[in-house]
Coordinates of C-alpha atoms in Angstrom, one line a residue:
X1215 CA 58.8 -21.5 -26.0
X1216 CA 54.7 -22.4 -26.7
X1217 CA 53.9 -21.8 -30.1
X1218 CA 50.8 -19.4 -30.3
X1219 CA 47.9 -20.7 -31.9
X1220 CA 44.1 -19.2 -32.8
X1221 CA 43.0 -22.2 -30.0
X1222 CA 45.7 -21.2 -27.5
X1223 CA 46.6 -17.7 -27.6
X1224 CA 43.3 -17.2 -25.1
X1225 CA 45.1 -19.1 -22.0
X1226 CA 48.5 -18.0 -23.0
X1227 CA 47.8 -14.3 -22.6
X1228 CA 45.7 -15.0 -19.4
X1229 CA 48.8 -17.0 -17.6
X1230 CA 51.0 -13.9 -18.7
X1231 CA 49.6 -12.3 -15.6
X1232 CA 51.7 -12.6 -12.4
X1233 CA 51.3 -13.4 -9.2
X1234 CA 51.2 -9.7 -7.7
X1235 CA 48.1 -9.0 -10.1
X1236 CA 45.0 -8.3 -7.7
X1237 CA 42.0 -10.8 -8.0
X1238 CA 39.4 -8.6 -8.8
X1239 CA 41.5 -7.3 -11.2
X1240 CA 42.4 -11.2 -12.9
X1241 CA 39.1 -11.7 -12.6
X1242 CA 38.2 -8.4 -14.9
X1243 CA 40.6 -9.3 -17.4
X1244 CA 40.7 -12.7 -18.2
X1245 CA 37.0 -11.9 -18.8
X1246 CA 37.6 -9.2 -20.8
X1247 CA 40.4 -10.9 -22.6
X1248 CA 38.2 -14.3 -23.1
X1249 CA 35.4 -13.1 -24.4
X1250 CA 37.2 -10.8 -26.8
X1251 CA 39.3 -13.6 -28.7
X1252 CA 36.2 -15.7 -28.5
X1253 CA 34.6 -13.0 -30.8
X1254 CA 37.2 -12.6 -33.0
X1255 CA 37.4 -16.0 -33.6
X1256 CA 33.4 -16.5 -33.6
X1257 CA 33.1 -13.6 -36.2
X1258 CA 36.3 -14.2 -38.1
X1259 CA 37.5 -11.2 -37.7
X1260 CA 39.5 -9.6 -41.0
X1261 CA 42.9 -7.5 -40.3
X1262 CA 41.2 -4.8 -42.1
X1263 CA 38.1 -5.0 -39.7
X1264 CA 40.8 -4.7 -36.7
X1265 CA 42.3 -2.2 -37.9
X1266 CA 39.2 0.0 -38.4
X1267 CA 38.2 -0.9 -35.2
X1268 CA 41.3 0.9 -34.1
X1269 CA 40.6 3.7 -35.8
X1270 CA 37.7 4.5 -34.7
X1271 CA 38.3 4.1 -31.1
X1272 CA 41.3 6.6 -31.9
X1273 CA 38.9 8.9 -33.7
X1274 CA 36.9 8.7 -30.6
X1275 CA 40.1 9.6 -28.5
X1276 CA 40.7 12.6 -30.4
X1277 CA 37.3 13.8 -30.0
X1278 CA 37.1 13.3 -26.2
X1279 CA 37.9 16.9 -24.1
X1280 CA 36.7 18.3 -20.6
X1281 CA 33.1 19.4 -22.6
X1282 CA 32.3 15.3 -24.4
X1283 CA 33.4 12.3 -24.0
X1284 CA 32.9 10.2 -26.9
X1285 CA 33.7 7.2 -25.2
X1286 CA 30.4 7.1 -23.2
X1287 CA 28.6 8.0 -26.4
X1288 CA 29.7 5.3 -28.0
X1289 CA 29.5 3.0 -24.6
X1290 CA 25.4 4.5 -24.5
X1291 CA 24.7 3.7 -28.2
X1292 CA 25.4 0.2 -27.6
X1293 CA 23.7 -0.4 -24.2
X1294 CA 26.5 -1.1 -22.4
X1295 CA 26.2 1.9 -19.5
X1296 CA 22.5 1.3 -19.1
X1297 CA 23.7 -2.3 -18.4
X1298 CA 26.6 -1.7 -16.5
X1299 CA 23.7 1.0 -14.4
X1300 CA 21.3 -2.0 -14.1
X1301 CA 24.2 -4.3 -12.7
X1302 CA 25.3 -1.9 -10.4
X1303 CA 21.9 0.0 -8.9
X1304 CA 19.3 -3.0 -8.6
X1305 CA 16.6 -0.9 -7.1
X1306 CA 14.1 -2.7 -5.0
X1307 CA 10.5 -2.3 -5.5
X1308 CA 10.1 1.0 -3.5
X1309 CA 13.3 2.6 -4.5
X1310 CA 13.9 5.3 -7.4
X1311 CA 15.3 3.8 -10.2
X1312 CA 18.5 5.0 -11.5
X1313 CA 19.2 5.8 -14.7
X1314 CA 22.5 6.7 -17.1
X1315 CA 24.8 10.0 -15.9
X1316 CA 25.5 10.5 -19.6
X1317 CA 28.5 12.5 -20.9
X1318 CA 27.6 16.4 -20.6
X1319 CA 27.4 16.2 -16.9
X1320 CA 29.4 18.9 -14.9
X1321 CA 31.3 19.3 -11.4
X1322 CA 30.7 22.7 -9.8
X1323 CA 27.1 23.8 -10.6
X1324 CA 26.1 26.6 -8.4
X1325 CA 23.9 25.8 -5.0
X1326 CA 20.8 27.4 -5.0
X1327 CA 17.3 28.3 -2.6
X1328 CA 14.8 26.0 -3.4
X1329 CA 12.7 27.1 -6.1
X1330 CA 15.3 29.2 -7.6
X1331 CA 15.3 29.1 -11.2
X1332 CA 18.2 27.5 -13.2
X1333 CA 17.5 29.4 -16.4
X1334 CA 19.7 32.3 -16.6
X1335 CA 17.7 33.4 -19.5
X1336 CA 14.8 33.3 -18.4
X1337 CA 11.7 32.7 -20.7
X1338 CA 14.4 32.4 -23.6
X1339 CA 15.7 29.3 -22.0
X1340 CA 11.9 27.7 -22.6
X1341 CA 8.7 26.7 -20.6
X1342 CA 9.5 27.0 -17.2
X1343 CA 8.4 23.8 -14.5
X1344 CA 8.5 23.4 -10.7
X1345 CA 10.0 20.4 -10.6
X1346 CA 8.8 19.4 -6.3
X1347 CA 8.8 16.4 -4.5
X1348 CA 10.0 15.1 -1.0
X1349 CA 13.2 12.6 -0.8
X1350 CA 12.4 9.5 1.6
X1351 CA 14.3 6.5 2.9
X1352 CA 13.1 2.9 1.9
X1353 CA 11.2 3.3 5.2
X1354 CA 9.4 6.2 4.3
X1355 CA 11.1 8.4 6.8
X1356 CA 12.3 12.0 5.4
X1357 CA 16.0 12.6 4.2
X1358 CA 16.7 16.1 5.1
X1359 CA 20.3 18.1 3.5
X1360 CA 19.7 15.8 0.5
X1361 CA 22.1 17.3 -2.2
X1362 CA 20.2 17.5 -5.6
X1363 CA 22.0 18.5 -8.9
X1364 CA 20.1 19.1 -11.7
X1365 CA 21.4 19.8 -15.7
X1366 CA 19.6 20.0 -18.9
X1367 CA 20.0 21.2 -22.4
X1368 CA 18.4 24.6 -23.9
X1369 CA 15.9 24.5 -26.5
X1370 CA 17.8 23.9 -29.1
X1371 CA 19.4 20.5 -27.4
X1372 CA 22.3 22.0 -26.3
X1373 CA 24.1 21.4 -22.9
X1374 CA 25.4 24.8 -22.1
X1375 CA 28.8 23.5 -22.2
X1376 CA 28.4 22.9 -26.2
X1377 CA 26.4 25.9 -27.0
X1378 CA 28.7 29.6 -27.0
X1379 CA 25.3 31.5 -27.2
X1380 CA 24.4 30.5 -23.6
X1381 CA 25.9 31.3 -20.0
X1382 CA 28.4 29.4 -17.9
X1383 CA 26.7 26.9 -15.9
X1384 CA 23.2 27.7 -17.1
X1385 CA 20.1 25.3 -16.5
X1386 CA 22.6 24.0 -13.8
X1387 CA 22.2 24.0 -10.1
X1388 CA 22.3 22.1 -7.1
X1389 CA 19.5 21.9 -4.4
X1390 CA 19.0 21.0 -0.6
X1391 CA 16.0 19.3 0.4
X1392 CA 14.6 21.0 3.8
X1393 CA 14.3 19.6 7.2
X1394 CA 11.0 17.5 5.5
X1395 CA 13.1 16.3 2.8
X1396 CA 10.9 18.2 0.2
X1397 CA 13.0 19.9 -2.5
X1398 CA 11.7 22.6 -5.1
X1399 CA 13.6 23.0 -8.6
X1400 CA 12.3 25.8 -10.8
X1401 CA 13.9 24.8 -14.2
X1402 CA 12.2 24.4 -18.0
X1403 CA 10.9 22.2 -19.9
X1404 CA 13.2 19.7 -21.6
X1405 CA 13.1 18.9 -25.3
X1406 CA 13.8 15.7 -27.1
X1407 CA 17.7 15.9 -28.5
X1408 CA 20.6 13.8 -30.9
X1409 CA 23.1 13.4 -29.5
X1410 CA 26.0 14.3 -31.2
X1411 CA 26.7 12.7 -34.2
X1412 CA 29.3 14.0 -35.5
X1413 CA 31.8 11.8 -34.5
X1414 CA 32.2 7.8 -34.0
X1415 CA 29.3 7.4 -32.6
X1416 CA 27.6 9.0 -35.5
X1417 CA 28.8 6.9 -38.2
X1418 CA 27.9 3.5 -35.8
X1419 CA 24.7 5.2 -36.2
X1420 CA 24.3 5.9 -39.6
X1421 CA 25.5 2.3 -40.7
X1422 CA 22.8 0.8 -38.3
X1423 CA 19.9 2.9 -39.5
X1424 CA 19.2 3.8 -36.3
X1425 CA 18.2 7.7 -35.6
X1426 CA 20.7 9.5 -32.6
X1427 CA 17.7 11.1 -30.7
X1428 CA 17.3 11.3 -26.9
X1429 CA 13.5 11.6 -25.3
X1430 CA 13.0 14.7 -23.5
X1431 CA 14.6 15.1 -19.8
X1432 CA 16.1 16.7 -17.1
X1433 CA 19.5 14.8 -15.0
X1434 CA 19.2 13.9 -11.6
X1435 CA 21.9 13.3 -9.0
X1436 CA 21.0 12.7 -5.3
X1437 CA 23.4 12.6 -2.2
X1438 CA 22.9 12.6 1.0
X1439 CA 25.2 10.8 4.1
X1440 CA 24.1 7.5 4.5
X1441 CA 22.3 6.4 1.2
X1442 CA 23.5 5.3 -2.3
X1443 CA 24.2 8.0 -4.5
X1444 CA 21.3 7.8 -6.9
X1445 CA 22.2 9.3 -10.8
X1446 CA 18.5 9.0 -12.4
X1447 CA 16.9 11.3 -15.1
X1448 CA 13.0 12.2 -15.3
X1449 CA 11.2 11.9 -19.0
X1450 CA 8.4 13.5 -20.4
X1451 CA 5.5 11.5 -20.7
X1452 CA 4.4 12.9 -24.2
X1453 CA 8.0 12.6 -25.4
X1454 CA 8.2 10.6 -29.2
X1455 CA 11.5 8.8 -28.7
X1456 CA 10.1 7.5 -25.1
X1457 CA 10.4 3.8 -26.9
X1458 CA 13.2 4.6 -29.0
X1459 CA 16.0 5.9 -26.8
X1460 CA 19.3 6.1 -28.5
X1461 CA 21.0 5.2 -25.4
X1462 CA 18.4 2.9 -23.9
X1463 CA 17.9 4.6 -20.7
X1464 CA 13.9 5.4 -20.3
X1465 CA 12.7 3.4 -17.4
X1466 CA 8.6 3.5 -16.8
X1467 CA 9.2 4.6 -12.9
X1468 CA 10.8 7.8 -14.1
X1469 CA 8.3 8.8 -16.6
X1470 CA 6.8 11.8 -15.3
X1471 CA 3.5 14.3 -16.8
X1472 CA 4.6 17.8 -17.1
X1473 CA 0.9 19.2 -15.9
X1474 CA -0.1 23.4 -16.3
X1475 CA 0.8 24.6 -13.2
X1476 CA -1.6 27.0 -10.7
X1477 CA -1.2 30.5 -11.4
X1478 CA 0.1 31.0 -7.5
X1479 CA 3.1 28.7 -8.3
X1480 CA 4.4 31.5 -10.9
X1481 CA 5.2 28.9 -13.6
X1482 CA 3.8 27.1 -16.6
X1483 CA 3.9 23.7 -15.6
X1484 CA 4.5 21.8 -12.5
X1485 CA 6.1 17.9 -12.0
X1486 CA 5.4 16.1 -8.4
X1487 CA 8.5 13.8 -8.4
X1488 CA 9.0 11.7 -4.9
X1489 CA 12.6 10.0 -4.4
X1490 CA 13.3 7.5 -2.6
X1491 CA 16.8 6.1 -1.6
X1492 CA 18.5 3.4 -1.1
X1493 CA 20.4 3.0 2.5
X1494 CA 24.3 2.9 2.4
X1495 CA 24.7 -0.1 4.5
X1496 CA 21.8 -2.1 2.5
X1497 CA 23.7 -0.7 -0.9
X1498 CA 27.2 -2.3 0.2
X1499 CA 25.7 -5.6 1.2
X1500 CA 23.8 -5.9 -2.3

């Protein structure tokens, strides 16, 4: 029997793997498994420290239900699902950029016309906006039956699934673009927001100095057969946490201006908003 040692353990626990272990999978792990010793041993890492590390990813586990998950809270604090999104959705220079899913969003949301509202409260749910714009392929050609869902939190910075005061499924929906590919979402205007910090991902906060605040936005996710899924989010241009995002997911392509609307279009502010998608076959060779 090896004797395990702080230089050997790495390799030993690697080699534990069998044979029927898939290579991707090997691959993952021994990554995973290398640079995690590596860290402990680069940092030194205290019994204490690795026990509070437990804790808290148990605290985290105790938090996490079908309305948060404060595993991706604490994976968007430290940068590692904008990274992971960067990694995996290199957009080219004429596609829409993607941007983080984030925990609050929600299977189901109800399909509506274009240029329905998703405020079910109306003028209580805030400033409303014609979000508009026309979905494309890299080539410029229209992507008609595009499936566009859209979430966003009240004004108070609540996603309707943390707030009791507000309806099920409100400032949700899900949009087609038409035969054009244009697409019309009547929603609000979105406010900055923390997230919550009440939790793990709070106290990572608080220990960092760092504040928990999201810049104003409204969730994107775009389907249609044949392309990428895109997950993206559009930003307020006049938003004060543009450069401070608490989960590092403002990209300059998706920073839109919120403009007062023409009185014809029956809301307070209007946002032209063009996507463009990536092709599936183009997407699996990437």
């Amino acid at each position: 029997m090896k004797t395990v040692t702080v230089e050997n353990i790495t390799n030993i626990v690697i080699d534990a793997m069998s044979d029927e272990t898939s290579p991707r999978l090997r691959e993952v792990l021994s990554g995973l498994i290398t640079h995690m010793h590596d860290f402990a041993r680069e940092v030194q890492l205290s019994h204490d420290e690795w026990l509070l590390g437990i804790d808290f990813l148990t605290r985290a586990a105790k938090m996490t239900d079908d309305k948060r998950n404060e595993f991706i809270l604490i994976s968007d604090i430290l940068g590692m699902e904008s990274l992971v999104d960067a990694i995996s959705h290199d957009a080219q220079e004429n596609e829409t950029e993607s941007a983080v899913l984030g925990p609050f969003f929600r299977e189901g949301a109800p399909v509506l016309p274009a240029g329905t509202t998703i405020a079910q409260r109306g003028s209580k749910d805030g400033p409303s906006v014609l979000v508009r714009g026309r979905i494309t392929d890299n080539k410029g050609e229209p992507v008609p039956d595009a499936l566009i869902d859209v979430w966003e939190t009240g004004p108070e910075g609540l996603y309707e699934q943390q707030d009791p005061n507000q309806p099920e499924m409100n400032l949700r929906g899900r949009f087609r673009s038409d035969v054009n590919g244009d697409y019309r979402i009547q929603a609000v205007r979105p406010v900055s927001y923390p997230i919550p910090y009440d939790g793990p991902s709070g106290d990572l906060l608080q220990l960092t100095g760092r504040h928990p605040y999201r810049p104003a936005h409204i969730h994107m996710v775009i389907e249609a057969e044949g392309y990428r899924k895109l997950v993206s989010q559009i930003y307020d241009s006049v938003d004060q946490y543009l450069e401070s995002d608490s989960v590092f997911a403002v990209k300059g392509s998706l920073i839109v201006d919120f403009k007062p609307a023409p009185e014809e279009l029956g809301v307070e502010f209007v946002v032209d908003h063009d996507v463009t998608l990536k092709d599936d076959a183009a997407a699996q060779v990437a």
